[in-house]
């Protein structure tokens, strides 16, 4: 191949990669080009040539794809958070569904016919901007010495000022402007990670979409917040402001939050509801960031579980117990397992707040808790729900699930590659893929969630819900 770095080439974009990059061929060799869209013809500069493929940078769109739309945010290319913002929303959804289907075929070994027949159309959003209920804006200093808040450019640590992210809550802008004004007034410097000096590192903002309640938590590189009364005065006047706090983080790390939270004003928490279940959220709590789609995702998981009321359900990787609580109304009992002890504490508090009594939560690894309870306590399950992190389920967990022979397995996944790998194991173990549906939890990004229903093949009619906690079948 004669092409080399810095060559300018004309490419037609014929496909899109996992990360949303455009793929076009030069003399049969694929080039991966960020910001180029399916259907574009572009001029690109080659940045790297490897054996058999290469990378290039978009220089100029010669003829734009019919799927191109005017992006909402002028920074979308620099920021990198919204890889797909220039693609029409309809096409984004098609891209995501296709990505899942391809992985299920390629890595899961399912045939296109089966997948097509059992697919339900991807769940998109009507309002696909301003859906995030949580934002963590880094604070820094610009060349003129002014404090700025915004986002890190690409994979760097230099901050591009933007207080108005198109995915975030509308209130973020006003809150950030008040914080920046306060910093100027009290001559408080932003943290500088190269010198380790300066005070304000990040501004965390959370909003309960169902209640409107707002929370602000400043992450600071110090023990005190000078002039905090003035800041409290201004921020607390924002309608629905419920909690102001700060978190001390004096370590030179990429971890945003410090370990402890100091309350400045208000309750320290906000309340939110998903469906009719209420949650109490603190600055450190794990909570899904798109509440509108989370409700749809959980409803779908409940629908796939098709509970009649007498089932024992296991919810593995349960986080703060959200899916468990959603399932509890329709089941006899639900048991949740989660590795982070604090999340299990939150799950218990949330169950109590909502007066849900037929749930139990266990802190530990799914691949340890489940086998142990199965061999020692002979626990059983009619339905097992899993919602693992990106790396998917542990093999030991999958094997225990198979041994327990639940009638149905509902797999909720944020990574269709590991989903496909795990489904292959479950299919080999005698489970059949019955239904699947992608859910767009993160419009404009390349991420996609999937819910899959599996049921036991040739399942004989088994009576369910006859035993008590831990009873033998
Ligand atoms: N179902 C929850 C959380 C899903 S995120 C919700 O919808 O809110 C995945 C969760 O799995 C995280 O809370 C993470 O802490 C947890 N986790 C990661 N590895 C685990 C393991 N080996 N065993 C149990 N939980 C684990």
XYZ file of C-alpha atoms and ligand atoms in Angstrom:
499
model
C 0.000 0.000 0.000
C 1.443 3.310 -1.017
C -0.520 5.561 1.288
C 1.281 7.170 4.191
C 0.687 9.567 6.997
C -0.563 13.041 5.985
C -1.749 11.918 2.551
C -5.053 13.505 1.563
C -7.610 11.052 0.212
C -11.221 11.180 -0.926
C -13.378 8.536 0.761
C -16.972 7.441 0.603
C -18.233 6.407 4.014
C -19.949 3.036 3.729
C -20.209 1.858 7.302
C -19.884 2.926 10.903
C -17.709 1.344 13.572
C -18.515 0.477 17.181
C -17.361 3.891 18.340
C -19.483 5.764 15.784
C -16.534 6.476 13.483
C -17.105 6.449 9.737
C -15.539 3.621 7.744
C -14.604 4.031 4.087
C -12.233 2.144 1.852
C -9.237 3.208 -0.175
C -8.146 0.506 -2.584
C -9.973 -2.045 -0.477
C -8.352 -1.012 2.785
C -10.697 0.307 5.471
C -9.998 3.729 6.960
C -11.549 4.687 10.301
C -12.505 8.340 10.394
C -13.939 10.074 13.453
C -16.819 12.515 12.759
C -17.422 11.129 9.262
C -20.936 9.789 8.816
C -22.461 6.956 6.860
C -23.283 8.338 3.396
C -20.735 11.185 3.456
C -18.128 11.656 0.779
C -15.205 13.372 2.440
C -11.675 14.544 2.116
C -9.552 13.004 4.850
C -5.966 13.227 6.029
C -4.355 9.928 6.909
C -3.092 9.953 10.491
C -1.872 6.387 10.828
C -1.445 3.388 8.531
C -1.436 -0.122 9.950
C -1.265 -3.463 8.227
C -4.489 -3.683 6.262
C -6.266 -0.656 7.726
C -5.706 2.917 8.817
C -6.964 6.003 10.565
C -7.700 9.398 9.099
C -8.994 12.796 10.146
C -12.005 14.445 8.547
C -10.757 17.522 6.661
C -13.755 18.479 4.574
C -17.177 17.075 3.777
C -17.410 17.056 -0.023
C -20.954 15.773 -0.220
C -22.831 15.341 3.033
C -24.783 12.267 3.986
C -28.561 12.603 3.820
C -28.533 11.499 7.474
C -26.579 14.580 8.584
C -28.369 17.034 10.863
C -27.361 20.359 12.395
C -25.799 19.434 15.762
C -27.356 21.077 18.816
C -24.007 21.703 20.482
C -21.233 23.646 18.789
C -18.592 21.742 20.760
C -19.722 18.239 19.913
C -16.632 17.394 17.855
C -14.125 18.681 20.410
C -15.921 17.196 23.392
C -16.256 13.644 22.139
C -19.058 12.895 24.578
C -21.688 12.872 21.813
C -20.159 10.757 19.054
C -23.389 10.704 17.034
C -24.864 14.178 17.424
C -24.530 15.007 13.719
C -26.467 11.879 12.734
C -30.280 12.067 12.577
C -31.872 10.544 15.646
C -33.726 7.977 13.582
C -30.461 6.819 12.040
C -28.781 6.752 15.463
C -31.441 4.291 16.597
C -30.959 2.126 13.520
C -27.188 2.179 14.070
C -27.599 1.018 17.679
C -30.068 -1.735 16.935
C -27.840 -2.962 14.161
C -24.799 -2.946 16.433
C -26.590 -5.179 18.943
C -27.906 -7.518 16.256
C -24.476 -7.861 14.673
C -22.878 -8.728 17.985
C -25.564 -11.286 18.769
C -24.905 -12.869 15.392
C -21.131 -12.639 15.305
C -20.298 -13.331 18.952
C -23.481 -15.034 20.116
C -23.890 -17.465 17.255
C -27.568 -16.649 16.697
C -28.927 -16.686 13.160
C -30.289 -13.553 11.527
C -33.671 -15.255 11.066
C -34.048 -16.001 14.762
C -32.890 -12.526 15.750
C -35.194 -10.790 13.286
C -38.166 -12.896 14.319
C -37.667 -12.231 18.036
C -36.660 -8.595 17.858
C -38.873 -5.798 19.154
C -38.181 -2.286 17.862
C -35.627 -0.199 19.732
C -37.079 2.125 22.386
C -36.029 5.675 21.503
C -36.748 8.994 23.223
C -39.221 11.651 22.082
C -37.097 14.436 23.603
C -33.564 13.276 23.010
C -31.682 16.257 24.541
C -31.406 17.397 28.176
C -32.109 13.899 29.439
C -29.274 13.557 31.962
C -30.072 14.042 35.642
C -26.432 14.204 36.696
C -23.459 16.276 35.538
C -19.926 16.670 36.839
C -18.314 19.748 35.359
C -14.549 20.186 35.775
C -13.397 23.688 36.723
C -10.134 25.220 35.463
C -8.423 28.455 34.498
C -8.249 29.871 30.969
C -5.287 31.681 29.355
C -6.526 35.048 30.644
C -6.642 33.708 34.170
C -10.426 33.433 34.418
C -12.099 30.470 36.023
C -14.046 28.350 33.569
C -16.284 25.298 33.787
C -16.921 22.936 30.919
C -15.607 19.648 29.691
C -12.293 18.031 28.941
C -11.387 18.267 25.262
C -11.248 14.795 23.742
C -8.980 12.606 25.812
C -6.978 15.508 27.223
C -7.187 17.332 30.513
C -7.587 20.828 29.108
C -11.003 22.333 29.754
C -13.150 23.861 27.054
C -15.628 26.278 28.613
C -19.254 25.254 28.155
C -21.817 25.641 30.896
C -24.675 24.565 28.669
C -24.213 20.886 27.754
C -27.058 19.819 25.461
C -27.559 16.556 27.334
C -27.788 18.085 30.809
C -30.501 19.735 32.888
C -31.418 23.297 31.956
C -30.514 24.514 35.456
C -26.831 23.556 35.077
C -25.940 26.815 33.347
C -27.296 29.128 36.043
C -25.702 27.061 38.799
C -22.276 27.048 37.121
C -22.425 30.772 36.454
C -23.142 31.450 40.122
C -20.193 29.269 41.162
C -17.853 31.041 38.700
C -19.037 34.477 39.866
C -18.459 33.487 43.449
C -14.941 32.297 42.600
C -14.170 35.613 40.973
C -15.620 37.662 43.794
C -13.696 35.798 46.480
C -10.576 35.282 44.362
C -10.807 31.536 44.684
C -8.648 29.666 42.195
C -9.644 26.592 40.257
C -7.640 23.446 40.936
C -4.662 22.872 38.662
C -3.724 19.222 38.461
C -0.180 19.855 37.276
C 0.733 21.994 40.290
C -1.778 20.493 42.729
C -2.760 24.046 43.710
C -6.105 25.820 43.601
C -9.344 24.949 45.356
C -12.356 24.155 43.166
C -12.068 20.917 41.193
C -15.534 19.913 40.032
C -19.145 20.933 40.351
C -21.554 18.022 40.709
C -25.188 18.779 39.916
C -28.034 16.282 40.287
C -31.704 16.752 39.607
C -34.689 14.614 40.474
C -36.657 14.781 37.240
C -39.914 13.632 38.812
C -39.684 15.995 41.802
C -37.632 18.850 40.302
C -35.337 18.796 43.349
C -31.778 20.008 42.781
C -28.484 19.255 44.482
C -25.067 20.890 44.117
C -21.845 19.470 45.520
C -18.498 21.227 45.006
C -15.429 19.020 44.976
C -12.588 20.953 46.602
C -8.862 20.565 47.111
C -8.844 21.924 50.648
C -10.642 21.757 53.940
C -12.597 25.007 53.830
C -14.693 27.047 51.461
C -13.967 30.782 52.035
C -16.994 33.064 51.674
C -19.317 30.095 51.595
C -22.203 32.165 53.036
C -22.350 34.242 49.857
C -22.386 31.121 47.699
C -25.090 29.500 49.797
C -27.117 32.697 49.645
C -27.147 32.721 45.861
C -27.489 29.015 45.117
C -30.217 28.411 47.678
C -32.408 30.968 45.930
C -32.651 28.795 42.816
C -36.156 27.273 42.802
C -36.218 23.658 44.046
C -32.646 23.797 45.366
C -32.690 21.163 48.082
C -29.118 20.423 49.043
C -25.743 22.196 48.949
C -22.600 20.439 50.040
C -18.927 19.997 49.335
C -16.633 17.031 49.143
C -12.937 17.176 49.986
C -10.620 15.536 47.478
C -6.937 16.394 47.937
C -5.578 13.461 46.000
C -3.978 13.792 42.608
C -6.230 11.262 40.852
C -8.854 10.956 38.144
C -11.434 10.005 40.753
C -13.785 12.963 40.914
C -15.474 12.744 44.287
C -13.795 12.690 47.676
C -14.872 10.129 50.231
C -16.870 12.362 52.520
C -19.562 14.940 52.052
C -19.839 18.089 54.187
C -23.294 19.601 54.227
C -23.509 23.363 53.645
C -27.237 23.869 53.425
C -30.439 21.866 53.048
C -31.124 18.190 53.442
C -28.054 16.532 51.892
C -30.204 14.449 49.591
C -32.753 14.807 46.830
C -35.750 12.630 46.192
C -36.706 11.205 42.839
C -39.301 8.760 41.599
C -39.165 6.214 38.818
C -42.704 5.060 38.213
C -44.270 4.987 41.663
C -41.083 4.074 43.513
C -39.269 6.820 45.347
C -35.509 7.032 45.816
C -33.366 9.122 48.109
C -30.160 10.188 46.372
C -27.017 11.579 47.984
C -24.012 13.044 46.126
C -22.263 9.655 46.221
C -25.211 7.365 45.412
C -25.259 5.353 42.246
C -28.387 6.214 40.254
C -29.248 5.784 36.584
C -28.647 9.045 34.683
C -31.592 8.941 32.253
C -34.717 8.522 34.375
C -37.194 8.600 31.467
C -35.564 5.669 29.680
C -34.700 3.889 32.922
C -38.407 3.592 33.656
C -38.974 2.077 30.214
C -36.018 -0.272 30.622
C -37.258 -1.540 33.976
C -40.829 -1.877 32.716
C -39.526 -3.963 29.870
C -37.548 -6.157 32.276
C -40.732 -6.625 34.335
C -42.741 -7.426 31.207
C -40.175 -10.019 30.113
C -40.207 -11.566 33.593
C -44.005 -12.053 33.172
C -44.619 -12.527 36.841
C -47.832 -14.018 38.134
C -47.291 -13.270 41.782
C -45.899 -16.447 43.246
C -42.363 -16.343 41.890
C -39.008 -16.131 43.565
C -36.883 -13.663 41.608
C -33.128 -13.157 41.883
C -31.827 -9.759 40.750
C -28.067 -10.070 40.246
C -25.897 -6.925 39.986
C -28.785 -5.041 41.594
C -27.061 -1.715 42.414
C -29.376 0.234 44.751
C -32.090 -2.348 44.165
C -34.041 -0.485 41.511
C -34.987 -3.501 39.396
C -35.668 -5.575 42.532
C -38.141 -2.966 43.783
C -39.805 -2.782 40.367
C -40.212 -6.575 40.341
C -41.351 -6.887 43.958
C -44.958 -5.889 43.410
C -45.538 -8.729 40.975
C -43.511 -11.427 42.695
C -43.634 -13.407 45.882
C -40.129 -12.514 46.852
C -37.106 -10.836 45.299
C -33.460 -11.233 46.310
C -30.869 -8.740 45.125
C -27.086 -9.231 45.000
C -24.586 -6.398 44.574
C -20.852 -6.048 45.162
C -20.847 -2.540 46.675
C -21.946 -2.631 50.331
C -23.049 1.023 50.327
C -25.379 0.338 47.394
C -26.904 -2.547 49.355
C -27.452 -0.177 52.295
C -29.211 2.233 49.916
C -31.270 -0.629 48.500
C -32.507 -1.522 51.986
C -33.351 2.100 52.771
C -35.221 2.438 49.478
C -37.189 -0.746 50.126
C -38.200 0.531 53.562
C -39.109 4.012 52.262
C -41.450 2.423 49.771
C -42.848 -0.075 52.235
C -41.710 -2.986 50.115
C -41.165 -5.952 52.394
C -40.767 -8.956 50.135
C -37.182 -8.113 49.158
C -33.828 -9.140 50.593
C -30.447 -7.785 49.630
C -27.032 -9.421 49.860
C -23.677 -7.677 49.538
C -21.096 -9.674 47.630
C -20.058 -10.878 44.220
C -22.846 -12.506 42.218
C -20.445 -15.320 41.277
C -19.811 -16.023 44.955
C -23.119 -15.273 46.670
C -25.270 -17.233 44.211
C -23.244 -20.499 44.204
C -22.860 -20.356 47.954
C -26.576 -19.869 48.566
C -27.403 -22.516 46.017
C -25.167 -25.252 47.388
C -25.536 -24.383 51.061
C -29.075 -23.052 51.412
C -30.583 -24.706 48.328
C -32.163 -21.476 47.214
C -34.281 -21.558 44.102
C -35.349 -19.094 41.451
C -38.259 -18.942 39.046
C -36.817 -15.919 37.328
C -33.245 -14.611 37.351
C -32.564 -11.059 36.237
C -28.996 -9.945 35.563
C -27.783 -6.404 34.846
C -23.986 -6.756 34.914
C -21.343 -4.067 34.275
C -19.657 -3.829 30.858
C -17.528 -6.925 31.353
C -20.658 -9.092 31.583
C -21.321 -12.067 33.868
C -18.702 -14.268 35.411
C -18.643 -17.838 34.041
C -19.254 -19.225 37.539
C -22.349 -17.056 37.833
C -23.675 -18.288 34.484
C -23.059 -21.927 35.386
C -24.869 -21.523 38.703
C -27.787 -19.887 36.922
C -27.967 -22.882 34.583
C -27.802 -25.304 37.496
C -30.647 -23.480 39.241
C -32.878 -23.935 36.189
C -35.063 -20.835 36.443
C -38.001 -20.806 34.062
C -36.934 -17.462 32.674
C -33.791 -15.382 32.557
C -33.993 -11.666 31.836
C -30.625 -10.255 30.777
C -30.242 -6.466 30.889
C -26.989 -5.391 29.275
C -25.013 -2.220 28.616
C -22.515 -4.017 26.351
C -23.841 -6.160 23.542
C -20.473 -7.868 22.977
C -20.355 -9.444 26.439
C -24.130 -9.980 26.267
C -23.637 -12.064 23.120
C -20.795 -14.041 24.701
C -22.910 -14.825 27.781
C -26.032 -15.687 25.782
C -23.991 -18.245 23.879
C -23.215 -20.001 27.170
C -26.838 -19.852 28.305
C -28.078 -21.113 24.943
C -25.664 -24.011 25.106
C -26.952 -24.722 28.602
C -30.508 -25.185 27.342
C -32.022 -21.704 27.246
C -33.706 -20.249 24.223
C -33.708 -16.606 23.203
C -37.376 -15.598 23.070
C -37.471 -11.800 22.835
C -34.968 -8.985 22.649
C -35.163 -5.248 22.486
C -32.641 -2.432 22.519
C -33.284 0.676 24.622
C -31.633 4.006 23.906
C -30.562 5.215 27.330
C -27.892 7.591 25.990
C -29.019 9.437 22.833
C -26.176 10.974 20.765
C -23.609 8.599 22.247
C -22.721 5.162 20.875
C -23.951 3.387 24.002
C -26.974 1.134 23.889
C -28.789 -1.036 26.415
C -30.461 -4.323 25.552
C -33.025 -6.481 27.321
C -33.237 -10.168 26.431
C -35.702 -12.826 27.521
C -34.530 -16.426 27.637
C -36.571 -19.366 28.713
C -35.821 -22.948 29.440
C -36.141 -25.067 26.331
C -38.640 -27.917 26.505
C -39.494 -26.635 29.933
C -41.802 -29.026 31.656
C -44.602 -27.497 33.619
C -43.089 -26.742 36.973
C -44.947 -25.462 39.955
C -43.450 -22.271 41.190
C -43.384 -20.421 44.441
C -44.156 -23.392 46.640
C -41.183 -23.164 48.916
C -40.238 -20.544 51.471
C -36.990 -18.574 51.659
C -34.152 -20.867 50.873
C -36.404 -23.923 50.760
C -35.546 -26.890 48.592
C -37.552 -27.331 45.472
N -29.351 -2.915 38.189
C -28.818 -1.701 38.734
C -27.299 -1.539 38.558
C -26.693 -2.065 37.317
S -25.014 -1.540 37.072
C -29.532 -0.502 38.173
O -30.222 -0.606 37.161
O -29.448 0.572 38.746
C -24.096 -2.980 37.480
C -23.902 -3.164 38.959
O -23.143 -4.364 39.162
C -23.113 -2.070 39.654
O -23.872 -1.578 40.724
C -21.831 -2.759 40.141
O -21.375 -2.258 41.370
C -22.291 -4.185 40.276
N -21.260 -5.254 40.197
C -20.106 -5.246 39.496
N -19.481 -6.449 39.579
C -20.277 -7.229 40.355
C -20.186 -8.588 40.798
N -19.146 -9.368 40.457
N -21.178 -9.076 41.563
C -22.234 -8.302 41.911
N -22.372 -7.014 41.525
C -21.407 -6.480 40.764
